[in-house]
XYZ file of C-alpha atoms in Angstrom:
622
model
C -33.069 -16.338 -26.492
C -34.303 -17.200 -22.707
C -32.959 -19.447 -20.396
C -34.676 -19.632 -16.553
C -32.874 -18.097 -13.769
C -32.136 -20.383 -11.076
C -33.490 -21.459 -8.202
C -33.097 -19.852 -4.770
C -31.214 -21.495 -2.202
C -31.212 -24.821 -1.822
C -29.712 -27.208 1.072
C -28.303 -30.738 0.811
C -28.725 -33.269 2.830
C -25.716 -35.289 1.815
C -22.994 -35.636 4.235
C -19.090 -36.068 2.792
C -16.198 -37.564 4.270
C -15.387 -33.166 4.143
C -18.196 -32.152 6.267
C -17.971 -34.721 8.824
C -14.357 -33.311 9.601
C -15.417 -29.834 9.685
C -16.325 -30.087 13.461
C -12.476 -30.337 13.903
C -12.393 -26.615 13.071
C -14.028 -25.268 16.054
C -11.996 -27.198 18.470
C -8.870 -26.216 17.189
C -8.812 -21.778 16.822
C -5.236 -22.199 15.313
C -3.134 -23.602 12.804
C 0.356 -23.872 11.309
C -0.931 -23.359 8.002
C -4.265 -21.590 6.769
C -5.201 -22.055 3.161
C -7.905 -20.067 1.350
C -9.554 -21.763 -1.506
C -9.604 -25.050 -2.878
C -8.814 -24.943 -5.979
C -5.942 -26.242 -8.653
C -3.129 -23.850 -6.468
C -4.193 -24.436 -2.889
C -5.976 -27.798 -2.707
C -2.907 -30.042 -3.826
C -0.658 -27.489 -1.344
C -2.871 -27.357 1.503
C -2.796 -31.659 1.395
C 0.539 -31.372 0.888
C 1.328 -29.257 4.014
C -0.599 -31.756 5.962
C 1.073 -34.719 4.781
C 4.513 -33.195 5.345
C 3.053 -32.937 8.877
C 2.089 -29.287 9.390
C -1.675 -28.789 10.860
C -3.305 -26.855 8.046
C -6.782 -25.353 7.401
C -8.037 -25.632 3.864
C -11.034 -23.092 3.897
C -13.261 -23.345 0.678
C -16.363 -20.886 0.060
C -18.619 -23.675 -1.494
C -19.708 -27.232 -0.732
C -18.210 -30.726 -1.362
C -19.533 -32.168 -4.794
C -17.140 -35.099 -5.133
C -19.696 -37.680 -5.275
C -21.921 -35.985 -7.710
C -22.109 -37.429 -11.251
C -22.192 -34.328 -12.998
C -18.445 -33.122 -11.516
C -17.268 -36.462 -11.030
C -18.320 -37.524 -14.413
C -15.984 -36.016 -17.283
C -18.459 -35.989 -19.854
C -20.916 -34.013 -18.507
C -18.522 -30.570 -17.858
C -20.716 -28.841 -19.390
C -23.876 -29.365 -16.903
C -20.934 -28.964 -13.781
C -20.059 -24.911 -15.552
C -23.688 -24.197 -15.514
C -25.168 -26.216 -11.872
C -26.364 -23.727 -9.303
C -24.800 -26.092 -6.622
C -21.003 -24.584 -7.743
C -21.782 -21.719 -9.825
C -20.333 -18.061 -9.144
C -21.359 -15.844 -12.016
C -18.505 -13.146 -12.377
C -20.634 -10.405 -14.949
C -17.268 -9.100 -16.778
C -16.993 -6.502 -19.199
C -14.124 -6.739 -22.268
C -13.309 -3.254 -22.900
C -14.151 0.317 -21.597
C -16.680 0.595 -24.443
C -20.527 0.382 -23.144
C -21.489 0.389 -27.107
C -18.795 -2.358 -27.965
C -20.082 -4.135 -24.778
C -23.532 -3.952 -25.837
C -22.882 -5.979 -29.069
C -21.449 -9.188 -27.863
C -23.562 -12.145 -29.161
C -24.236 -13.338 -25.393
C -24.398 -10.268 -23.259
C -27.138 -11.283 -20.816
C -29.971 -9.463 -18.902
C -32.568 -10.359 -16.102
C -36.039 -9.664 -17.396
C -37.111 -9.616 -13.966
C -39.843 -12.372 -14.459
C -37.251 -14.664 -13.609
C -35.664 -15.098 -17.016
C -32.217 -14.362 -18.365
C -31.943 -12.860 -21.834
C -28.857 -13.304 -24.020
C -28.328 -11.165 -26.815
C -28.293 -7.527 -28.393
C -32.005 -6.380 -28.686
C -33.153 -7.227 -25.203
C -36.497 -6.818 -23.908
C -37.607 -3.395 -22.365
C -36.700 -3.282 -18.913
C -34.145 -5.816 -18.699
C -31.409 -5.052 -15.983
C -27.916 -5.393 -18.222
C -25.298 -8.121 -16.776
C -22.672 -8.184 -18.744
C -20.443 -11.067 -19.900
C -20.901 -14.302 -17.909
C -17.866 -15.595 -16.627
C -18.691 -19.116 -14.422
C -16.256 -19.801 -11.246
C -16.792 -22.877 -9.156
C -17.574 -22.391 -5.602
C -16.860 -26.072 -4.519
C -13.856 -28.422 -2.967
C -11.378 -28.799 -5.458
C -12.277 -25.027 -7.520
C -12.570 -24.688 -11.415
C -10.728 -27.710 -11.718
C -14.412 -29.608 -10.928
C -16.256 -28.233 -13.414
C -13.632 -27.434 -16.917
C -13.216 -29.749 -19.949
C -10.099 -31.475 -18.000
C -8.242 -30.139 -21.108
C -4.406 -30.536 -19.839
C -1.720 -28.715 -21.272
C 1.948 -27.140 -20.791
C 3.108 -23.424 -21.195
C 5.772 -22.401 -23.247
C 8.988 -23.012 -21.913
C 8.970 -19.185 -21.980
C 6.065 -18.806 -19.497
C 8.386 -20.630 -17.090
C 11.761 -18.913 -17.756
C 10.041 -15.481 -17.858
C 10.615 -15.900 -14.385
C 14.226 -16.645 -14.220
C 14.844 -13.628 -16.158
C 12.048 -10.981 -13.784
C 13.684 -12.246 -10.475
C 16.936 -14.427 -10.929
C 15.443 -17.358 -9.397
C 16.526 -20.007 -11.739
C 14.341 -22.899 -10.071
C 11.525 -21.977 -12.430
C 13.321 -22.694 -15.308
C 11.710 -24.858 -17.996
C 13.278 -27.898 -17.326
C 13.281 -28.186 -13.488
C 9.350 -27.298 -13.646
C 8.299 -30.474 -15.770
C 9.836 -32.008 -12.377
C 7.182 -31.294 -10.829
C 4.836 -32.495 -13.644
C 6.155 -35.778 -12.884
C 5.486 -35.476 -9.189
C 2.121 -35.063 -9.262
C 0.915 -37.160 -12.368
C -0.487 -40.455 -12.523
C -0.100 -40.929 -15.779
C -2.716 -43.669 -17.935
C -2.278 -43.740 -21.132
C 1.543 -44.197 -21.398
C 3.883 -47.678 -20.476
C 5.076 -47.153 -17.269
C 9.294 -45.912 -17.700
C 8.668 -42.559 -19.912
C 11.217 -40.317 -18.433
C 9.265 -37.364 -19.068
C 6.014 -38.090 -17.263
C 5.108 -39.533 -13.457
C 3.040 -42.101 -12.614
C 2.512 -42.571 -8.613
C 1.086 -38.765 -8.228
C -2.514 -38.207 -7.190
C -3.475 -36.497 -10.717
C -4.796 -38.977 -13.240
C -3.553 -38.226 -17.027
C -6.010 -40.305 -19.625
C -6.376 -39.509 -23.833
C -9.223 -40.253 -25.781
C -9.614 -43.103 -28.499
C -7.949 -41.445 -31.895
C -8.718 -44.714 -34.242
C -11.146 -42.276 -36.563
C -8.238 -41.137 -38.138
C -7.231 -44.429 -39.687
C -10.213 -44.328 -41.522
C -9.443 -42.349 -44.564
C -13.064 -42.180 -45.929
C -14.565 -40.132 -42.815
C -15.072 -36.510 -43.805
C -13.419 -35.381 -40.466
C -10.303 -37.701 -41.714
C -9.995 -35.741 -44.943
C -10.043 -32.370 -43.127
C -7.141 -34.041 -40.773
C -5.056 -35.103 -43.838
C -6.042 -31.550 -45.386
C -4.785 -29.838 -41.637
C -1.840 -31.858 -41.804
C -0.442 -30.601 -45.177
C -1.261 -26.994 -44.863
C 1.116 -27.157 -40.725
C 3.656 -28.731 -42.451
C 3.028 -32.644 -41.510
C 2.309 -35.684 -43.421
C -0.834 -36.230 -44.533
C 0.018 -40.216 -45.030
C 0.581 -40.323 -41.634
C -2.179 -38.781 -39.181
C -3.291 -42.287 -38.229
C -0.491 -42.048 -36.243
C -0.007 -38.262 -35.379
C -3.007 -37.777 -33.742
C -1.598 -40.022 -30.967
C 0.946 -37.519 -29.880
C 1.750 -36.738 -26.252
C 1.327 -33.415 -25.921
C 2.787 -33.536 -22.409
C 5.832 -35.228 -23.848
C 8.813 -33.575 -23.806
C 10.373 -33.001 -27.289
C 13.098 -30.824 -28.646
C 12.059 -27.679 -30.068
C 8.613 -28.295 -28.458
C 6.995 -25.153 -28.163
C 7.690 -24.596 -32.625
C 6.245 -27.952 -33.800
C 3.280 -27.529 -35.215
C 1.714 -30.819 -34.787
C -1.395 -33.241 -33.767
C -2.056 -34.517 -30.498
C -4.489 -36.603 -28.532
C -6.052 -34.501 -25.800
C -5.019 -35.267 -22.467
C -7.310 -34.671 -19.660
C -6.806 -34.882 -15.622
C -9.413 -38.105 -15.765
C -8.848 -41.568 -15.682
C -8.863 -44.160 -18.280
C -12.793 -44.511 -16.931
C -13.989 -41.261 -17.765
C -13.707 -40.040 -14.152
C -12.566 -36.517 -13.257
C -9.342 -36.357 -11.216
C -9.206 -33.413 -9.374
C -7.693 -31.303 -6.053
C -11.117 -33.139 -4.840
C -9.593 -36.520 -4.986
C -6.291 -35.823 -3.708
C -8.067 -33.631 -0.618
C -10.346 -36.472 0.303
C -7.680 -39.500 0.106
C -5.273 -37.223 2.799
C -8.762 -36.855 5.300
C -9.272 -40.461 4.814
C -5.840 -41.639 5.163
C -5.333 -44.108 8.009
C -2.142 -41.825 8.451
C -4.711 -39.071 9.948
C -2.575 -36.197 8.288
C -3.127 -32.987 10.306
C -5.597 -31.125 7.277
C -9.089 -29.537 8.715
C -11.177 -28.710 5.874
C -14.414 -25.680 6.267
C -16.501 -25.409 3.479
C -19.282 -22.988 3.428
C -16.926 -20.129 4.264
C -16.049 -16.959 3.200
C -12.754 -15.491 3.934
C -13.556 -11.307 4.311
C -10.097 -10.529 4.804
C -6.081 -11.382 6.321
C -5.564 -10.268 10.032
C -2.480 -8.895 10.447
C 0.307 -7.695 13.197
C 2.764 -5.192 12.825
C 5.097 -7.118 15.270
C 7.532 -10.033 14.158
C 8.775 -11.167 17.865
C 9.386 -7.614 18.749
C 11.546 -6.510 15.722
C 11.961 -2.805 15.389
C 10.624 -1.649 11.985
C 9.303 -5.301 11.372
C 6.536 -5.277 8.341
C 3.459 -5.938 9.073
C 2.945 -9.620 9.566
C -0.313 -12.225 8.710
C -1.854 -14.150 11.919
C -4.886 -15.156 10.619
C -8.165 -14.634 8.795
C -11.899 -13.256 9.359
C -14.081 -15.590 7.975
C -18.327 -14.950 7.198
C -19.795 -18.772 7.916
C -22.947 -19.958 5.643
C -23.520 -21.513 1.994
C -24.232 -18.505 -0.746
C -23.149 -15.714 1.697
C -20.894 -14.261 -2.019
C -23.165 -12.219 -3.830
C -21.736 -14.024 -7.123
C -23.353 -16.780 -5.888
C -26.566 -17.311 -7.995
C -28.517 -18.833 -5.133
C -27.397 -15.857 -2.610
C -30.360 -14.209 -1.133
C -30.317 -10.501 -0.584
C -29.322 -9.270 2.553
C -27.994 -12.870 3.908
C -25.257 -12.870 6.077
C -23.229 -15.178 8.221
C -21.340 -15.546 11.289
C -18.200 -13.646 11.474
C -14.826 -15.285 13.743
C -11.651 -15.562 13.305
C -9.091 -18.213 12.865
C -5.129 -17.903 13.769
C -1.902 -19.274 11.569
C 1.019 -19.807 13.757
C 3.279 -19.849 10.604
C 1.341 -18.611 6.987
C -1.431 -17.555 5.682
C -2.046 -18.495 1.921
C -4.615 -16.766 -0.475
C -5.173 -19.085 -2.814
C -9.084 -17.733 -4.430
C -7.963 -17.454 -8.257
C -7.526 -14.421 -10.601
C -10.836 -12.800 -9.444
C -10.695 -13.480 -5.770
C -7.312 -13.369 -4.694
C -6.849 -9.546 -5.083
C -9.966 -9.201 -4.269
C -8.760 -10.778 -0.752
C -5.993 -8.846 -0.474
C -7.271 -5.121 -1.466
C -10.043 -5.740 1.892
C -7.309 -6.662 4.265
C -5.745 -3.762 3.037
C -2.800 -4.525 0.541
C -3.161 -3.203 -2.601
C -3.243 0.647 -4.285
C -3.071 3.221 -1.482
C -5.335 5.488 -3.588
C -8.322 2.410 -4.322
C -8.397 1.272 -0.827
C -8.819 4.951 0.834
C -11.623 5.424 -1.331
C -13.491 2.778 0.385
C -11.898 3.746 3.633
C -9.914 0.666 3.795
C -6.509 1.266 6.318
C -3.660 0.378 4.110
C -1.464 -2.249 5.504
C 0.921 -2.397 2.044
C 0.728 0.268 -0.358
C 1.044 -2.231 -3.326
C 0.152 -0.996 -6.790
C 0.264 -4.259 -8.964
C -2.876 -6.072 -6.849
C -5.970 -6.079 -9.065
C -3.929 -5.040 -12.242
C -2.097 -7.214 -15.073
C -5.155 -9.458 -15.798
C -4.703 -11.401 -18.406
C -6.534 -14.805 -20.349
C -6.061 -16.233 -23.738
C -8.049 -14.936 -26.088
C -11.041 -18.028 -27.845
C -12.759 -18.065 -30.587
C -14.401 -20.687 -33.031
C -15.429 -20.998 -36.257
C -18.685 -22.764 -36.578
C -20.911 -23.907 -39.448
C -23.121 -26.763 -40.172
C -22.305 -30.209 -42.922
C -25.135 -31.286 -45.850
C -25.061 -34.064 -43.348
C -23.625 -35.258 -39.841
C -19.767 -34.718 -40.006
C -18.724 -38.559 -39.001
C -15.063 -37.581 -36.983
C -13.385 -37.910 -33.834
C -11.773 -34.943 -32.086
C -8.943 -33.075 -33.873
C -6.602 -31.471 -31.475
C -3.899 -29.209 -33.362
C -1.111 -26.483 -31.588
C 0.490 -24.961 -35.054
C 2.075 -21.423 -35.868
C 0.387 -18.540 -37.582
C 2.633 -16.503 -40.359
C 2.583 -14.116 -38.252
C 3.509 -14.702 -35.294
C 5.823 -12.600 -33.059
C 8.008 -15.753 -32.431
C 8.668 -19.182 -33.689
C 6.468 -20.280 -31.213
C 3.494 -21.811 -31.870
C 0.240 -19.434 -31.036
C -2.832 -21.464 -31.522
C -4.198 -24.279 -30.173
C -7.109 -25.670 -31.756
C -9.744 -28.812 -31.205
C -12.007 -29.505 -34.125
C -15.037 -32.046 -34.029
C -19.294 -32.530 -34.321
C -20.109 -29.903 -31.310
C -20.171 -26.294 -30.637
C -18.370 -24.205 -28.506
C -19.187 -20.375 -28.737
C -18.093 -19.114 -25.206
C -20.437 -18.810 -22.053
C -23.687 -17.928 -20.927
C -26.602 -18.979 -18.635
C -27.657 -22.347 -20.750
C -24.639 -22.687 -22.843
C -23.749 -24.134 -25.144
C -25.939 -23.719 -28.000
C -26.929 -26.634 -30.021
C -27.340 -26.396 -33.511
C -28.576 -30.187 -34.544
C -26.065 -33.243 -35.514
C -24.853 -31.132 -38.586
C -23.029 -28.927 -36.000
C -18.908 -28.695 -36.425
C -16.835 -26.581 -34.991
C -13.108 -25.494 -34.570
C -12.494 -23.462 -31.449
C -9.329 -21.941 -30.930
C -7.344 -20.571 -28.345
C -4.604 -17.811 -28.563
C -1.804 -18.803 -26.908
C 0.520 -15.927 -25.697
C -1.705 -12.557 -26.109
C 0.032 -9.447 -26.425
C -3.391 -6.769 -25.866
C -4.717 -7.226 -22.928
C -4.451 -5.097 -19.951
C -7.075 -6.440 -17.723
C -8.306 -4.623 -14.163
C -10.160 -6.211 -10.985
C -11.139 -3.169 -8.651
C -13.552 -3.280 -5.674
C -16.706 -1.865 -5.834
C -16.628 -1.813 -2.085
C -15.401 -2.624 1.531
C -18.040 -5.272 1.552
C -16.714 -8.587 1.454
C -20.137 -10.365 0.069
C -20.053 -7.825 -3.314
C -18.367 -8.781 -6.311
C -15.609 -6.974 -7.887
C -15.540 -4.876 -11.668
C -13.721 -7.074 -13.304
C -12.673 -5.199 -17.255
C -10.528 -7.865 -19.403
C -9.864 -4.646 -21.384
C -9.535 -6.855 -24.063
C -6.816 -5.968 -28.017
C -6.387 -2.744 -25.703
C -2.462 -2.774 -26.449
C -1.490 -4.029 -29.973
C -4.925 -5.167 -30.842
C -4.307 -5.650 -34.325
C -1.730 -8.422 -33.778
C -3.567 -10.439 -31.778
C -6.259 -10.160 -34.135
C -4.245 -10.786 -37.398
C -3.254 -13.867 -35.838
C -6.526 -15.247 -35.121
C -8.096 -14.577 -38.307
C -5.291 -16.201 -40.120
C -5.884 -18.804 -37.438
C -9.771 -19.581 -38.980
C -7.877 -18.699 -42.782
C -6.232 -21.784 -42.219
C -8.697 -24.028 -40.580
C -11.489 -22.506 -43.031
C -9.511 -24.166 -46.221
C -9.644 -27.319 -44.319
C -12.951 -28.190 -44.289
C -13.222 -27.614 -48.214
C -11.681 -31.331 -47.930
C -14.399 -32.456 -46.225
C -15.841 -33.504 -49.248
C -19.571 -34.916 -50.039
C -21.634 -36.001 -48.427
C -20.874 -33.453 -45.383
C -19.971 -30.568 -48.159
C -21.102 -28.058 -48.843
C -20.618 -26.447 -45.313
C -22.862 -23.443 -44.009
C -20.993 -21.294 -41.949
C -22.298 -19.646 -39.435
C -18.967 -17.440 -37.776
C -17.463 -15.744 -38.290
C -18.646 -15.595 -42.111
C -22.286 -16.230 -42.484
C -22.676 -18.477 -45.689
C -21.981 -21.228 -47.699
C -17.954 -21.807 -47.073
C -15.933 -19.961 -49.075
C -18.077 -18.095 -51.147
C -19.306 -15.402 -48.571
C -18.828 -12.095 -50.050
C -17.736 -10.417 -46.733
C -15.590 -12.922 -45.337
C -12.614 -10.426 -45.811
C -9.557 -10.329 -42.889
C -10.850 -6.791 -41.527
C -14.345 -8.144 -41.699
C -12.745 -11.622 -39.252
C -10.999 -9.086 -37.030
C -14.058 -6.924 -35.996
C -15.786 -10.237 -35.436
C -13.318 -11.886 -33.020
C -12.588 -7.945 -31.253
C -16.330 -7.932 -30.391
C -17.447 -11.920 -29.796
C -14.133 -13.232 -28.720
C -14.140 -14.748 -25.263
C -12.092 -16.090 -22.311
C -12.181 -18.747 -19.548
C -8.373 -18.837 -18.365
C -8.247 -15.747 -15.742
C -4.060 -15.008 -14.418
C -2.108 -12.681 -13.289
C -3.751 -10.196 -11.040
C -1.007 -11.092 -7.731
C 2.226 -11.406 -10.551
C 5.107 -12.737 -9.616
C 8.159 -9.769 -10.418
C 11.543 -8.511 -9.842
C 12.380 -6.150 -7.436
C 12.603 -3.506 -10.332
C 9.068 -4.117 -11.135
C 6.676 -1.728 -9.724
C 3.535 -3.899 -9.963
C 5.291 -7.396 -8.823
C 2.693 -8.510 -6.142
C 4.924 -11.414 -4.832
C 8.765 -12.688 -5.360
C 9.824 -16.011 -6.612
C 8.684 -17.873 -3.688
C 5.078 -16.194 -3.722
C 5.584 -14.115 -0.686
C 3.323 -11.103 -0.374
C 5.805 -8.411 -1.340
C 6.271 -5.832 1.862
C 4.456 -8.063 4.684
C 5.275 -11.208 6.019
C 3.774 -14.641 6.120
C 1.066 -14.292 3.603
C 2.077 -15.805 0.395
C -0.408 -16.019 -2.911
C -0.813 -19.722 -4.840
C -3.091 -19.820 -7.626
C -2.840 -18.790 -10.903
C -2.945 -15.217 -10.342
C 0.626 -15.058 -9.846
C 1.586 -15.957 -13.783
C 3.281 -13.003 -14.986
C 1.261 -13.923 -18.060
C -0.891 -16.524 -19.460
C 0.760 -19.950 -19.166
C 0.195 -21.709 -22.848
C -3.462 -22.544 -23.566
C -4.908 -24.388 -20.485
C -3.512 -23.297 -17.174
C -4.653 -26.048 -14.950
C -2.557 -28.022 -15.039
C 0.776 -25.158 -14.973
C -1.266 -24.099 -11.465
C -1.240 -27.520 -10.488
C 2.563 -27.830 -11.012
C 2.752 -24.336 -9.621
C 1.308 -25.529 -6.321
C 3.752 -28.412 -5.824
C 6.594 -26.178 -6.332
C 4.972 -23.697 -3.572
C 4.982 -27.263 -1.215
C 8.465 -26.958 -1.614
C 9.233 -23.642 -1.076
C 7.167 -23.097 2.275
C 8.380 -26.233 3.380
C 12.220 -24.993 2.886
C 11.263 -21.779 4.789
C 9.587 -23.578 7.604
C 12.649 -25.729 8.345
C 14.968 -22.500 7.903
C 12.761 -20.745 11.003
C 12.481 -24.353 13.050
């Protein structure tokens, strides 16, 4: 298939409440606080910072698309992940295999006749991509152009902490406190002790009534899902109105329904870092935050004195920024050889990398912290020898199973967390949502549509055990993009791939329920054929389908927090930059591991509990 490259660089003429503060930034050379990137971990803090008083500078790479339908509007997430205005185009690879690479479904190419070509039998010529893997380059980061999907981690991902460093202020219970600080929560009366409502993040669910309608074919599969997790069938009208933010007892081994919560209002309309960054520059209050967009950040500046201590590490004072729109060669609008401006900006107290899982070490290995042996290949001086940078990358594993009804499969969405046999734990270790669409990963165009027959589950593997994922420069130069290798069922592959396959097992022998008129179902995926009579739909046959076409979209861990005993802990509890001072990390790179299935939100509460640490340490040093 072909899908047209997009266009070359375009300028808007728009001008946001953001831009028209941006002058601020060259009359003021330094700040308390300099944040880098916009996103769910350093948007909320850098607002934060400036409401608690401290002049901060939020830089963001990309533009301001707050007022633009296709972010602002929830329903069209889809058009936001693949808009040149946002779009940074990561090409990853999932192993160390260039034959295995070569046979996922949507490996794309560039004809060069301005095309892209995704799949395995590409046209002669074609320069080989890789794996598209969409970041948003805009105010407010991924969180402007996702599904909105909100979910918690495990309790586990949260006291995996406690046990690494000792710092029991991540544990479980005193995170969700910071769940309740941020949320404005729509969909619940007000009083519900485990949720907030006078944060700046709007909670909303969808409209669940399908499932009191016992006739619809997507009801029967429901009733059929709910027997085969355990549930009652009789009663799905009202299990599909679950809160999965709520805070139950033995939460993370229920296997039950829920209606999907997303960081939206009860309107449709996205909530986002975006919002909560413009309300603090529009305050009347006049909070001390100076927001750049269009900037780069090339790398930290650093000092090796701390007020003249002897033997002081090396401390950060600032940044080196490149100036212009689509100066990031990721950038699909960036034309070759375009560069911008180069200065330098000043933090009086921190400097905070807050880019993501991609960008953040990335950041760090070019102002020289990282492996000693990586950065003297590209002739980088070393500032912190510091191993773990770049390494640990991790993501929950997707995959869907996909086929098509005798006739349009009348059903709302289905959203299911439940326990495979296997699985290492009592835990639960797959969340799926069910309904008329398809979801098969990503790609320039995606996602496919396959006509008003289409239904799809698509799942997501909560807690991943193979993955040993790398991001490595490919140079000193600040405008290239790192090789980014998921390395993907490197470690244990087998067990992460038994558990997806009896993942589709089970949702498989729901849709037998489905009954006529949608029945019989043709499957597409992972077993081509009418449902459940295709001759190779074995378990080994499922696994080498999901080992080559599974996919990701929920990038952590490259900065991880760790203990002191750990020799690839990038930061400590407090997400200070292990071995220098004054340059923490706040994003969702510094997860040990994935957290749950969705890890906006977890970075969002991440980022308020940051607020509170810097904000301890800056009154300790006051």
């Amino acid at each position: 298939m072909h899908y047209r490259l997009l266009s070359a660089l375009v300028a808007s003429a728009a001008v946001t409440a953001v831009e028209a503060v941006e002058a601020a930034a060259a009359a003021a050379a330094t700040y308390d606080y300099i944040v880098v990137g916009s996103g769910p971990g350093g948007g909320p803090l850098a607002a934060n910072l400036a409401r608690a008083g401290y002049s901060t500078l939020l830089i963001e790479a990309g533009g301001d698309e707050g007022d633009n339908p296709t972010y602002r509007d929830i329903q069209n997430f889809n058009e936001a992940a693949n808009d040149e205005a946002s779009r940074w185009d990561f090409w990853v690879k999932h192993s160390d295999d260039p034959e295995r690479e070569l046979k996922f479904g949507h490996t794309t190419y560039d004809t060069g006749d301005g095309t892209f070509y995704i799949g395995t039998k590409p046209p002669a010529g074609a320069k080989h991509l890789g794996i598209q893997y969409p970041r948003a380059a805009v105010l407010g980061g991924c969180a402007m152009h996702n599904g909105a999907v909100c979910s918690l981690p495990q309790d586990d991902d949260w006291n995996l902490i406690v046990k690494a460093t000792g710092d029991t202020s991540w544990e479980a219970s005193k995170m969700r406190e910071y769940l309740k600080r941020i949320e404005k929560n729509d969909y619940l009366p007000a009083g519900n002790a485990a949720h907030g409502y006078t944060g700046w993040l709007a909670t909303s669910v969808g409209d669940a009534s399908f499932a009191k309608n016992v006739s619809l074919p997507g009801t029967k599969i429901l009733r059929k899902l709910a027997e085969l997790t355990g549930q009652d069938p009789d009663a799905v009208g009202t299990l599909v109105n679950s809160d999965i933010l709520g805070d139950y007892k033995n939460r993370d081994e229920i296997s039950s329904f829920y209606n999907m919560v997303s960081h939206a209002d009860s309107q449709g309309k996205r909530s986002s870092p975006n919002n909560y960054i413009r309300a603090t520059l529009a305050d009347p209050a006049k909070y001390p935050l100076t927001v750049k967009l269009h900037t780069l950040v090339t790398k930290v500046l650093f000092t090796n004195s701390t007020g003249g201590m002897a033997n002081a590490p090396p401390r950060a004072i600032g940044v080196e920024v490149m100036e212009g729109a689509s100066v990031y060669k990721a950038d699909p609008k960036h034309i070759a050889g375009t560069k911008g401006p180069v200065s330098q900006i000043l933090a009086k107290r921190e400097v905070i990398i807050s880019g993501g899982a991609f960008n953040s070490p990335q950041i760090l290995k070019l102002s020289g912290i990282g492996p000693r042996e990586e950065l003297e290949k590209f002739k980088i001086p070393v500032v912190k020898d510091l191993p773990g940078v770049g390494e640990r990358l991790a993501d929950n594993y997707e995959g869907s199973i996909l086929a098509l009804g005798a006739v349009p499969v009348d059903s709302g969405l289905i959203t299911l967390i439940f326990r495979t046999p296997s699985a290492p734990t009592k835990n639960r270790n797959i969340f799926t949502w069910c309904g008329a669409f398809s979801f098969e990963g990503f790609w320039p165009g995606f996602p496919a549509y396959y006509g008003p027959n289409q239904w799809t589950c698509a799942m997501v593997h909560i807690g991943p055990k193979s993955q040993r994922g790398t991001v490595k420069l490919t140079s000193a130069d600040p405008q290239d993009v790192p090789d980014i290798n998921f390395n993907f069922f490197k470690d244990n592959g087998a067990t992460d791939l038994h558990e997806l396959v009896e993942a589709a097992n089970l949702l498989r022998e729901s849709w037998k329920s489905a009954g006529a008129p949608a029945t019989p179902f043709q499957e597409l995926h992972p077993c081509p054929g009418e449902l459940g009579k295709s001759a190779n739909c074995t378990d080994a046959a499922q696994a080498e389908f999901f080992k080559l076409q599974a996919y990701s979209h929920h990038a952590s861990s490259t900065c991880a927090i760790g203990g002191d005993d750990d020799k690839l802990a990038v930061l400590d509890s407090k997400f200070r930059v292990r071995g220098v001072s004054g340059l923490r990390v706040v994003d969702a790179s510094a997860f040990p591991v994935v957290p749950g299935a969705f890890p906006v939100l977890p970075t969002m509460m991440l980022s308020a509990k940051a607020t509170e640490d810097i904000i301890a340490d800056a009154k300790k040093s006051s």
